GROMACS .gro file of C-alpha atoms in nm:
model
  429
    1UNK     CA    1   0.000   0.000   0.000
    2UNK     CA    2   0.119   0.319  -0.116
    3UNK     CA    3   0.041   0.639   0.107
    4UNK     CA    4   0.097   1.023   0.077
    5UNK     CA    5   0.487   1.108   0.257
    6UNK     CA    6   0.269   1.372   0.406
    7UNK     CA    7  -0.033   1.159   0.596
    8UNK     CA    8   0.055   1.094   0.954
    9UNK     CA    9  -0.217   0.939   1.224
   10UNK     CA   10  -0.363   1.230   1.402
   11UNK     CA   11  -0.627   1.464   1.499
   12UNK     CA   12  -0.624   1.575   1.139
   13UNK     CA   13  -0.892   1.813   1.160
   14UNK     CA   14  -0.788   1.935   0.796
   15UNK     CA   15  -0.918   1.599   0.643
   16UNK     CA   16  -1.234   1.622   0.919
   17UNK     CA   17  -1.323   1.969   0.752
   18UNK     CA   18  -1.296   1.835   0.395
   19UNK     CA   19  -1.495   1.581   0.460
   20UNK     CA   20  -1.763   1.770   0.626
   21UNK     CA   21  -1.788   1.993   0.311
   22UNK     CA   22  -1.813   1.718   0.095
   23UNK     CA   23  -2.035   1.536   0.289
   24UNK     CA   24  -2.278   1.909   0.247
   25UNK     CA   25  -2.189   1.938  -0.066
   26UNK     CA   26  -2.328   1.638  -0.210
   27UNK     CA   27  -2.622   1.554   0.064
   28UNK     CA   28  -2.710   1.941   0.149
   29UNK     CA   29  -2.704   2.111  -0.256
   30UNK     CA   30  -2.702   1.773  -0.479
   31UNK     CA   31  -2.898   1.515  -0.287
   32UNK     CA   32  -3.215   1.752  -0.080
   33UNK     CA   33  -3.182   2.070  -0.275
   34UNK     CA   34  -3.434   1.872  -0.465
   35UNK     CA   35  -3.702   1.922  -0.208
   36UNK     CA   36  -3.615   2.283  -0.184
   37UNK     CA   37  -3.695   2.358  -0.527
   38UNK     CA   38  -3.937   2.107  -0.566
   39UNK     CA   39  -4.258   2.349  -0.608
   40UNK     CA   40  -4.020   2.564  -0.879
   41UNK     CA   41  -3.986   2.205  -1.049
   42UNK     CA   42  -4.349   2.148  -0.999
   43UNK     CA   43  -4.431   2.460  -1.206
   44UNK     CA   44  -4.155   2.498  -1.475
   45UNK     CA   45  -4.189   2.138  -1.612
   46UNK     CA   46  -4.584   2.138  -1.489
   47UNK     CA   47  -4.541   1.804  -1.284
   48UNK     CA   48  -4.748   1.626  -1.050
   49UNK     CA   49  -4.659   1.551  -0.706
   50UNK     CA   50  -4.681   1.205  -0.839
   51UNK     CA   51  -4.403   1.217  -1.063
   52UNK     CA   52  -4.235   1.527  -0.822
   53UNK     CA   53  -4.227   1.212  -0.545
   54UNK     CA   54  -4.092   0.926  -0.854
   55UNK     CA   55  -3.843   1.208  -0.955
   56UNK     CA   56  -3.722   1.264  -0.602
   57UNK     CA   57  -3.706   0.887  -0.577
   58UNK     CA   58  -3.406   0.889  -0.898
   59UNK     CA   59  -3.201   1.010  -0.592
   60UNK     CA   60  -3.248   0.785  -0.350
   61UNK     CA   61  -3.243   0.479  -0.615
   62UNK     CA   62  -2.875   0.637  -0.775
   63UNK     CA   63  -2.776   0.707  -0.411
   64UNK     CA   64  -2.859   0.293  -0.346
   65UNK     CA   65  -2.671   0.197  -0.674
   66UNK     CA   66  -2.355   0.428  -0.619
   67UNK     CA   67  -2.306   0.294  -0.240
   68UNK     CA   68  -2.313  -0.059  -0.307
   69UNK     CA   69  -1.991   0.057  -0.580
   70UNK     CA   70  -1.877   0.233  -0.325
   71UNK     CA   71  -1.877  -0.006  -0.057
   72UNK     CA   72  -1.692  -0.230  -0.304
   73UNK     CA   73  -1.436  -0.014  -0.459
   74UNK     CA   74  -1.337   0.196  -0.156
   75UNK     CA   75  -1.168  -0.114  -0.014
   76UNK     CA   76  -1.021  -0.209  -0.368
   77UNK     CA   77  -0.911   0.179  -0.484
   78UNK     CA   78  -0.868   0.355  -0.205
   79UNK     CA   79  -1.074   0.591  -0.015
   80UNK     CA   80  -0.945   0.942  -0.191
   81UNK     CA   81  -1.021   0.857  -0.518
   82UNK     CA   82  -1.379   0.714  -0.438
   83UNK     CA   83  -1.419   1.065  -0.227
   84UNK     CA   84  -1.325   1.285  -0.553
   85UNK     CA   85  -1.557   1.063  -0.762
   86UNK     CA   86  -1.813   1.156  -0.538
   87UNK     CA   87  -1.706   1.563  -0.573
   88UNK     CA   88  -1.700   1.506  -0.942
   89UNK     CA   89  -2.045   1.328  -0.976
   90UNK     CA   90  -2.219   1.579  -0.774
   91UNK     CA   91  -2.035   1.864  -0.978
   92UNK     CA   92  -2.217   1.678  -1.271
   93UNK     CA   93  -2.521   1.615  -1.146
   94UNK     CA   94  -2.603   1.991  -1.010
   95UNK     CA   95  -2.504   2.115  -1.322
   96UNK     CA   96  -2.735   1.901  -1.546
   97UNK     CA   97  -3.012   2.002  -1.328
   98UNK     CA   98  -2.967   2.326  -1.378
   99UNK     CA   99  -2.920   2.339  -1.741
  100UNK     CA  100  -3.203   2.066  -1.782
  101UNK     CA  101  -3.444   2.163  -2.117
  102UNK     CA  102  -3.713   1.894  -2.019
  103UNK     CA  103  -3.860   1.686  -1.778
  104UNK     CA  104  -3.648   1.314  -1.820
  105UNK     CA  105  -3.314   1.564  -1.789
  106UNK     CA  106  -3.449   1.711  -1.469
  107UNK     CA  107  -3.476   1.363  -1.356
  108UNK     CA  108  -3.149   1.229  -1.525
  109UNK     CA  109  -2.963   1.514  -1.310
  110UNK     CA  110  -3.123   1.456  -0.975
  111UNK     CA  111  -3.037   1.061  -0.991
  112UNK     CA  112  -2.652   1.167  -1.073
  113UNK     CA  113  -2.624   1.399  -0.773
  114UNK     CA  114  -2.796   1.201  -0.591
  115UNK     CA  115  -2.567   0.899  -0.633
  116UNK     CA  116  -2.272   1.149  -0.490
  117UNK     CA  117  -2.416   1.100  -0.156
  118UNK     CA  118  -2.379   0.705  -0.213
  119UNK     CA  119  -2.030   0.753  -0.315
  120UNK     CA  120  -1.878   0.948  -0.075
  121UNK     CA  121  -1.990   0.829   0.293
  122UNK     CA  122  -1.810   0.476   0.274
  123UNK     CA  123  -1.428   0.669   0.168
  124UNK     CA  124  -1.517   0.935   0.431
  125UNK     CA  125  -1.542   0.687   0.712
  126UNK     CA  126  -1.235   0.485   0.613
  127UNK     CA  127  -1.018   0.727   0.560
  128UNK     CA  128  -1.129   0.871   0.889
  129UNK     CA  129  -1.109   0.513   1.077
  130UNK     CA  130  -0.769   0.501   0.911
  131UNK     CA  131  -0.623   0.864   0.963
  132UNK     CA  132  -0.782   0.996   1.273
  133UNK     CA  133  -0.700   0.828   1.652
  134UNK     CA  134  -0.921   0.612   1.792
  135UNK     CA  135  -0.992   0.814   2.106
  136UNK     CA  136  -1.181   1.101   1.890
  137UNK     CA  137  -1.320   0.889   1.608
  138UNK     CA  138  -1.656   0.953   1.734
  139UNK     CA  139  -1.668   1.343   1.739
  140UNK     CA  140  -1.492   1.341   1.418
  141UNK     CA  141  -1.691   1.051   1.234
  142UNK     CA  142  -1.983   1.245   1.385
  143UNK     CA  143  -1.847   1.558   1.289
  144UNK     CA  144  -1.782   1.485   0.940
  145UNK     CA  145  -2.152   1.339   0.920
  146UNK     CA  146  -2.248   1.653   1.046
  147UNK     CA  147  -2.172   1.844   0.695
  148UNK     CA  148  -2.526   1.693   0.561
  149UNK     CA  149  -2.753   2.011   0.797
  150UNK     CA  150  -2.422   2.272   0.692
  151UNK     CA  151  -2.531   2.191   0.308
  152UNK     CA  152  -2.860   2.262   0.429
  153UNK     CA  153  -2.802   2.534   0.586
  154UNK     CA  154  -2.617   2.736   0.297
  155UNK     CA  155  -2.869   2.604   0.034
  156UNK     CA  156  -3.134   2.785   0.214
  157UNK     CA  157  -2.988   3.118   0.160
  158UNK     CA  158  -2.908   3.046  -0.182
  159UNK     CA  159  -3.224   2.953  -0.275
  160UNK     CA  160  -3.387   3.281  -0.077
  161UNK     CA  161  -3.212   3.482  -0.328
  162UNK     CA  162  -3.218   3.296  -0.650
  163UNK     CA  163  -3.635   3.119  -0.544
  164UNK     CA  164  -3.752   3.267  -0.925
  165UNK     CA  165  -3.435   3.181  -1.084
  166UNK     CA  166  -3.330   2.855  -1.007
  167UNK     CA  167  -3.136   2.702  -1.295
  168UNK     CA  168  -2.916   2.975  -1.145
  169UNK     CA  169  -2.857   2.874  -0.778
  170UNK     CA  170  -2.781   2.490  -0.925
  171UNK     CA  171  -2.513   2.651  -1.092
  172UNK     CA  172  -2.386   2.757  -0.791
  173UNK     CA  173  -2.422   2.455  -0.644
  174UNK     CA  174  -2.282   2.271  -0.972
  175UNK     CA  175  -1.913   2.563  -0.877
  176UNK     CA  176  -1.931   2.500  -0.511
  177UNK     CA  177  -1.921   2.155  -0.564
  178UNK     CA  178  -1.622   2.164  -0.786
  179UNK     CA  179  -1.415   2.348  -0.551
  180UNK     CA  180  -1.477   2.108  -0.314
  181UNK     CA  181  -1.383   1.835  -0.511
  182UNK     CA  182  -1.062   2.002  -0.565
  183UNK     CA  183  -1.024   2.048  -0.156
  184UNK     CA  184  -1.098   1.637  -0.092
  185UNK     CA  185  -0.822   1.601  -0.341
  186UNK     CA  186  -0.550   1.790  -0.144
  187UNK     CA  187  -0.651   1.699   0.196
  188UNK     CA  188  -0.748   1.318   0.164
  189UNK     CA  189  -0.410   1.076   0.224
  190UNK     CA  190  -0.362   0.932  -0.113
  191UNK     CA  191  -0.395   0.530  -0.064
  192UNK     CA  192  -0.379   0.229  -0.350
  193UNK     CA  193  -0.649   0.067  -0.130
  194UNK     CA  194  -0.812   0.017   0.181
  195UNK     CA  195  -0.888  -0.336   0.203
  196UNK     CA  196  -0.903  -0.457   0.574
  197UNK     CA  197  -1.016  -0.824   0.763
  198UNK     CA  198  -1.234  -0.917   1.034
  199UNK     CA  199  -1.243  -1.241   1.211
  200UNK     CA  200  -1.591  -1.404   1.274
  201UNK     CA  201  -1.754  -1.188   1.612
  202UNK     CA  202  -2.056  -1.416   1.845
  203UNK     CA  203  -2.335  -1.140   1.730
  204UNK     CA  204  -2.242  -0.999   1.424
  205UNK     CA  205  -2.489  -1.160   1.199
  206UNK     CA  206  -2.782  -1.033   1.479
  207UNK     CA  207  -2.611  -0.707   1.496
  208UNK     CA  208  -2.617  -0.622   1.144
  209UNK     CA  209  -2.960  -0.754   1.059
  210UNK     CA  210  -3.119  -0.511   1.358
  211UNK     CA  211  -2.892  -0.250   1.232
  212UNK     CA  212  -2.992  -0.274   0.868
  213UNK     CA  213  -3.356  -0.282   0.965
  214UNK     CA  214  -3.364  -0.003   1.208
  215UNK     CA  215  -3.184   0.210   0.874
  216UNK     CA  216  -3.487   0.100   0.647
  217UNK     CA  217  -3.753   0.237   0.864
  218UNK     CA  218  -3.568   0.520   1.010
  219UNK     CA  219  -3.503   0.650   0.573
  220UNK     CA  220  -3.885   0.538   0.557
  221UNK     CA  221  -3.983   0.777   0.852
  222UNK     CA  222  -3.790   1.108   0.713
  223UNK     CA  223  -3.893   1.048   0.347
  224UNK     CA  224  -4.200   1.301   0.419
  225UNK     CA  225  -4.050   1.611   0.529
  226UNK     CA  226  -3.726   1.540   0.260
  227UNK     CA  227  -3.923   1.525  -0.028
  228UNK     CA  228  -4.255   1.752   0.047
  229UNK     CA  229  -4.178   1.931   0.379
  230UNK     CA  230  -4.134   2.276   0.170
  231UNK     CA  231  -4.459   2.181  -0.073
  232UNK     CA  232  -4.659   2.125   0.232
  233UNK     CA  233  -4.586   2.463   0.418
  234UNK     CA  234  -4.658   2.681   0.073
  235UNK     CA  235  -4.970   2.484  -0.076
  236UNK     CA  236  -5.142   2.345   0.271
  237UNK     CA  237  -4.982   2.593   0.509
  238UNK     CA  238  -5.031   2.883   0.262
  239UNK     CA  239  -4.649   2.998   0.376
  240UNK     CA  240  -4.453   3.221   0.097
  241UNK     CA  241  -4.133   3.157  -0.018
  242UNK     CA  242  -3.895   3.381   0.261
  243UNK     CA  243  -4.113   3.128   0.553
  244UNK     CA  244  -4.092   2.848   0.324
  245UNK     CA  245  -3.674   2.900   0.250
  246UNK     CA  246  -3.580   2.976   0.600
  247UNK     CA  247  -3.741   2.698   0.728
  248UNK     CA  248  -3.514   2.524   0.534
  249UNK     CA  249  -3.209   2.697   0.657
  250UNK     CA  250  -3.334   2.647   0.988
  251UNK     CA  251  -3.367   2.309   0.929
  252UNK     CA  252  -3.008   2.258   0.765
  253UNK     CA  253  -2.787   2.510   1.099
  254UNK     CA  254  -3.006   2.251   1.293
  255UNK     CA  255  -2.873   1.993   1.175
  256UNK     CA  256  -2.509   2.038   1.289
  257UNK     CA  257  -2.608   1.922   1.631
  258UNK     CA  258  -2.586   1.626   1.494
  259UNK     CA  259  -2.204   1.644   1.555
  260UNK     CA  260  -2.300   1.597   1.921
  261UNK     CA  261  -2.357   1.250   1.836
  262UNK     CA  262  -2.063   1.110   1.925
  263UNK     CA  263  -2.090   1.256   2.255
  264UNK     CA  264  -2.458   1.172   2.313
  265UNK     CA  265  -2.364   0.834   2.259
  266UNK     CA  266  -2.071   0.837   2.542
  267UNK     CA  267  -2.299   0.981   2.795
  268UNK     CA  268  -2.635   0.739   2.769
  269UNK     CA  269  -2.500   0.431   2.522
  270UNK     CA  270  -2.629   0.359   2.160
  271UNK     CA  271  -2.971   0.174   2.207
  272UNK     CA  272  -3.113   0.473   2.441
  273UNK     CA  273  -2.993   0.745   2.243
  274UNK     CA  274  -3.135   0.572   1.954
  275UNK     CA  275  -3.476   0.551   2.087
  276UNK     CA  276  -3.454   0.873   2.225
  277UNK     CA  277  -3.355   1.074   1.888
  278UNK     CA  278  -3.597   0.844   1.641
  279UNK     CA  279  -3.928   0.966   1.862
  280UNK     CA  280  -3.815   1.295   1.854
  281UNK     CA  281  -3.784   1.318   1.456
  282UNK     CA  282  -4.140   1.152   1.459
  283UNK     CA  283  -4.276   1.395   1.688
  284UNK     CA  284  -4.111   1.687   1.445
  285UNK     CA  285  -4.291   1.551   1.147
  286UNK     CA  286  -4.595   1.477   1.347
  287UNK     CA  287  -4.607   1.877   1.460
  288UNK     CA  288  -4.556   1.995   1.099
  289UNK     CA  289  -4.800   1.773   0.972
  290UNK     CA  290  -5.055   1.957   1.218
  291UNK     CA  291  -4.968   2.340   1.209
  292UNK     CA  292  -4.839   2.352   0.826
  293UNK     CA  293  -5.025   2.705   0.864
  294UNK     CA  294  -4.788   2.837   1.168
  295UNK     CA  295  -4.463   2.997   1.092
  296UNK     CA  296  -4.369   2.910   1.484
  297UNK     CA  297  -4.486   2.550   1.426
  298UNK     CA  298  -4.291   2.525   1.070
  299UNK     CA  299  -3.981   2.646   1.218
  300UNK     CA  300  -3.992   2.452   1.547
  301UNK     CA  301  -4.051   2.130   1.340
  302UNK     CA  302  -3.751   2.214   1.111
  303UNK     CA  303  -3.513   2.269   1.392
  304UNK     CA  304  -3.569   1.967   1.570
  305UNK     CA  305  -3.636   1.754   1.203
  306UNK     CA  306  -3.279   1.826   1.080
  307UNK     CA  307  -3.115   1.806   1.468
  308UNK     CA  308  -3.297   1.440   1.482
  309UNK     CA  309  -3.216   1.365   1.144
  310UNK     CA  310  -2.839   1.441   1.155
  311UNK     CA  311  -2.779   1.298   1.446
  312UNK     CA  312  -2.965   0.935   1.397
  313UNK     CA  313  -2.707   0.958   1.066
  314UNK     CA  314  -2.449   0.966   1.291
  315UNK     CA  315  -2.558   0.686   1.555
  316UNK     CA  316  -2.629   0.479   1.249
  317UNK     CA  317  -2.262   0.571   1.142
  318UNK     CA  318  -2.152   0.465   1.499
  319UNK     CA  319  -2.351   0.129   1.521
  320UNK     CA  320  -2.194   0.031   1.162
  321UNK     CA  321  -1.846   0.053   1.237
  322UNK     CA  322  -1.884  -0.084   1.667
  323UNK     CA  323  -2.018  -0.412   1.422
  324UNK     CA  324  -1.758  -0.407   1.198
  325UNK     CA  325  -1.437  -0.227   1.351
  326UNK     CA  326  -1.202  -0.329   1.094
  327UNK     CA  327  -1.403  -0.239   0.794
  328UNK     CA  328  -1.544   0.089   0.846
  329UNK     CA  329  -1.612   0.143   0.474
  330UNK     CA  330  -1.827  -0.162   0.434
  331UNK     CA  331  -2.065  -0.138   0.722
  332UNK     CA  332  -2.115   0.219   0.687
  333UNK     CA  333  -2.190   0.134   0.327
  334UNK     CA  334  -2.425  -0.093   0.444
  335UNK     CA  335  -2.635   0.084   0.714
  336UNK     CA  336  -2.672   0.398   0.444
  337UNK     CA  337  -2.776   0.200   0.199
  338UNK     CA  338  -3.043   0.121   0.383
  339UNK     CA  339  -3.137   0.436   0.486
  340UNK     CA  340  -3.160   0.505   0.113
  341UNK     CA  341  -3.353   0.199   0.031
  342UNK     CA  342  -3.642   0.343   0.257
  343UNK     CA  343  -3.640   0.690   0.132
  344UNK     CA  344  -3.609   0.552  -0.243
  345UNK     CA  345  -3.960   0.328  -0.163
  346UNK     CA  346  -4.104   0.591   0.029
  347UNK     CA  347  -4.078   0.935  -0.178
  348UNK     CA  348  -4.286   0.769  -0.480
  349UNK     CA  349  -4.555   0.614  -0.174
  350UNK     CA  350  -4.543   0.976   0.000
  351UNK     CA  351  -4.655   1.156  -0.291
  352UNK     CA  352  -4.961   0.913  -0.402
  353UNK     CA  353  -5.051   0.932  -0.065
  354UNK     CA  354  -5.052   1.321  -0.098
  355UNK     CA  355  -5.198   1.325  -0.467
  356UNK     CA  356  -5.475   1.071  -0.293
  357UNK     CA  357  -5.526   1.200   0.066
  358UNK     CA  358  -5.394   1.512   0.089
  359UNK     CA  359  -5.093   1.691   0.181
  360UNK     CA  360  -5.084   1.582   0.556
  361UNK     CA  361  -5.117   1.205   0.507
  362UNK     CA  362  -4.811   1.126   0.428
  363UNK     CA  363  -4.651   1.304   0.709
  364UNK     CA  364  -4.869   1.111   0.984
  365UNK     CA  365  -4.791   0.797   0.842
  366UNK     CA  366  -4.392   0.869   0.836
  367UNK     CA  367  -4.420   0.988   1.176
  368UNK     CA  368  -4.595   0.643   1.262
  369UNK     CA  369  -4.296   0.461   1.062
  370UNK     CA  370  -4.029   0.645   1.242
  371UNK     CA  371  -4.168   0.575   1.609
  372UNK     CA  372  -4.181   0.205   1.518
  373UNK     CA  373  -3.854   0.235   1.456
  374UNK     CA  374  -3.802   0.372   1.781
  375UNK     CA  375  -3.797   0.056   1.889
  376UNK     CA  376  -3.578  -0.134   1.665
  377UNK     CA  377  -3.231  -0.107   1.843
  378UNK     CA  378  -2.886  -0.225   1.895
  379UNK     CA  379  -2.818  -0.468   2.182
  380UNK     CA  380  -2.651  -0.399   2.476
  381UNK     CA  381  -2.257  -0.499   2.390
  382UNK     CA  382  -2.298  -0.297   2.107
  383UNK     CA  383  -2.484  -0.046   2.280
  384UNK     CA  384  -2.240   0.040   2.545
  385UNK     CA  385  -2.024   0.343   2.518
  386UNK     CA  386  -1.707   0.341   2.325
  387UNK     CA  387  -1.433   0.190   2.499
  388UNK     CA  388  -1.646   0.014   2.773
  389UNK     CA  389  -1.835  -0.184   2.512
  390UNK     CA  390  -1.999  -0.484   2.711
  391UNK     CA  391  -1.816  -0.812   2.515
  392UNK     CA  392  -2.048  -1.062   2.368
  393UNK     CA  393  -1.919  -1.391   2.543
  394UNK     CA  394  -2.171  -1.606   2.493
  395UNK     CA  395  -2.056  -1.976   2.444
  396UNK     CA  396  -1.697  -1.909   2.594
  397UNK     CA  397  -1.594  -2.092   2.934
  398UNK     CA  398  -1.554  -1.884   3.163
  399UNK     CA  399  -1.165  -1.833   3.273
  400UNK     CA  400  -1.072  -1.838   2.885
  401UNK     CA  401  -0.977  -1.489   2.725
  402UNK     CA  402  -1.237  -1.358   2.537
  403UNK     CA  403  -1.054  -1.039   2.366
  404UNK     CA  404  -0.708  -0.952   2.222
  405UNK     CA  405  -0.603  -0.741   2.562
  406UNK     CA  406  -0.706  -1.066   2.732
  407UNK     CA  407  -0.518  -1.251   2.528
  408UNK     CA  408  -0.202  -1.067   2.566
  409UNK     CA  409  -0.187  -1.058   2.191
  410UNK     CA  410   0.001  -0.786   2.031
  411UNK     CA  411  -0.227  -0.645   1.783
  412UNK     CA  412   0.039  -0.509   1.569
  413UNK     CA  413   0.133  -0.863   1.547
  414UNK     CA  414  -0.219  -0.978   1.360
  415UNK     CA  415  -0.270  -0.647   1.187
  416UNK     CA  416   0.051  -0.439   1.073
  417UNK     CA  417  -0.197  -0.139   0.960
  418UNK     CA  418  -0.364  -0.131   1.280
  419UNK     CA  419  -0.046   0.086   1.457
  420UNK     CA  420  -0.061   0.342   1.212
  421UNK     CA  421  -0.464   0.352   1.239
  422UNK     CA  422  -0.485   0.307   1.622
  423UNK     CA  423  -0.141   0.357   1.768
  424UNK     CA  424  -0.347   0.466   2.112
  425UNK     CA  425  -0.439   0.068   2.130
  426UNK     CA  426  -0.081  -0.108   2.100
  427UNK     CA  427   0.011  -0.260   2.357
  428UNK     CA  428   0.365  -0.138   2.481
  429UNK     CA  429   0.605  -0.333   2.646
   0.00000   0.00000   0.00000
């Protein structure tokens, strides 16, 4: 494996801020932007909210597609190059949308930036796993994770300025993304691949199967306010476009509390904080499905939508890599997939529930979704804060090691790479 002379193992908070602005590049402009501008979309190409939902859907379907790649080629090319392609594909996408003549190009451009948010989570958490001690993986990986609400967050403004010309704020997306492309590309250690092993763990199978359910329904749950949370405050609520776009700003600055993740996790374990975040983004989309009409409400609802939203990202990021330690890139690739899957079968659902019931209906039934998620958790050993995590022993005698300190085992012995990604954990003479 061939690395940059430059990368070192470290705080590196220079590759924790590229990430983050990749991350909002391609989740905040090229991947929800859509929703933004979705009643702009609605009335230049003179769509349904049928087909607004199946567009929205190209996303989340590209975005499923691109992260299974990822997952794959992250560990086989490295995760810098996988983290450009991602710049580069939302660069393309944003820019197609906003020179889009007709309808199927509208569509062909949201599926392509979309699919940026598929490739770029998997590289993000390797290289972080790889480049960043162990002792503040979870602020940064949380951190970094974050960036989706600071995309957000500028988009709103963006849009507030350029609402009646849009083709013109995707352009600014399609530059922004570009120079952040360019940015990943400096910053991100340069390396041929970053193929790891993990032995068999008692749990694992369990683990991932609650993990990759709990991601279905909590994508399913958030699919409403994504897609149609803007459409619902201007055509039910009767809200103008300066309510309308700064409730999406709101939402987006909200979002970056989801960088507390990490530390939410340290203080009351995985499963609880779980539980605790998925009610509250039901109870969000429950309160703006019932004041639509109140600027208070709308805001309120935003605030704690994108807080919840973020941070459940992040515990999701968390649970994937306590399950699989050694190959952060595949079980993040895994859990967000997921997540995708249930936003790519729910936008099309949420907007023939709207076309059929109304605007509302859609965002009572998500809310329903996301508090049965609620209950869908991690166990306890996976549960338990980092560092203390509660070993699954099931099946071993007692009196017989059950973990490499036990063992006395060197782990530099097993793993070479695992000094240079976690020299905190070697065991020193």
């Amino acid at each position: 494996m061939s690395t940059s002379g430059r990368a070192a193992v470290g705080t590196r908070w220079d590759l924790v801020c590229a990430g983050t602005a990749l991350i909002g590049t391609c989740y905040g402009f090229a991947r929800f932007a859509y929703g933004l501008f979705a009643p702009e979309f609605q009335d230049s190409f003179t769509i349904s909210s049928t087909v607004s939902g199946i567009i929205g859907s190209g996303s989340y379907i590209g975005y499923c597609v691109a992260i299974v790649a990822s997952l794959i080629l992250t560990e086989r090319i490295g995760a810098r190059r996988m983290a450009v392609a991602a710049g580069a594909m939302a660069t393309a996408g944003t820019a197609m949308v906003a020179l889009a003549p007709s309808t199927p190009v509208l569509a062909a451009g949201v599926l392509i930036a979309g699919s940026s948010t598929g490739l770029a989570s998997p590289p993000l958490a390797a290289a972080v796993s790889r480049w960043v001690l162990s002792g503040i993986q979870d602020r940064a990986q949380s951190v970094v994770n974050a960036g989706t609400g600071i995309g957000v967050m500028v988009s709103g403004p963006i849009a507030l300025l350029l609402i009646d010309q849009w083709r013109w704020a995707w352009g600014v997306f399609a530059v922004l993304a570009a120079a952040v492309t360019l940015w990943v590309h400096l910053v991100v250690p340069f390396t041929s691949s970053e193929a790891g092993t993990e032995s068999g763990r008692p749990g694992r199978a369990r683990g991932t199967a609650l993990m990759v359910l709990a991601a279905f329904l909590m994508g399913l749950g958030s699919v409403a306010v994504w897609t149609f949370g803007r459409d619902l405050v201007t055509t039910v609520g009767g809200a103008g476009s300066l309510v309308s776009t700064s409730m999406w700003t709101v939402l987006g600055a909200a979002g970056f509390i989801g960088a507390l993740s990490g530390d939410l996790v340290a203080r009351a374990g995985l499963a609880r904080s779980w539980t605790l975040v998925m009610i509250t983004m039901a109870g969000a989309t429950l309160l703006l499905a019932l004041a639509p009409g109140s600027a208070v409400a709308a805001f309120v609802a935003a605030a704690v939508f994108g807080a919840s939203y973020v941070c459940l990202c992040g515990l999701t990021l968390l649970w994937s890599t306590r399950i699989h330690p050694d190959r952060a890139s595949f079980g993040v690739g895994v859990s967000f997939l997921m997540i995708a899957v249930g936003q790519a079968v729910g936008a099309p659902l949420a907007g023939a529930l709207t076309d059929a019931a109304g605007g509302t209906s859609a965002f009572f039934t998500c809310a329903g979704i996301a508090l049965l998620g609620a209950f869908v958790r991690p166990g306890r050993a996976i549960s338990a804060s980092h560092g203390d995590a509660v070993p699954d022993t099931a099946g071993i005698p007692a009196g017989i090691p059950h973990d490499r300190d036990e063992a006395g085992l060197d782990e530099t012995t097993e793993d070479p790479g695992h000094a240079r990604r976690h020299p905190d954990r070697v065991r020193r003479p």
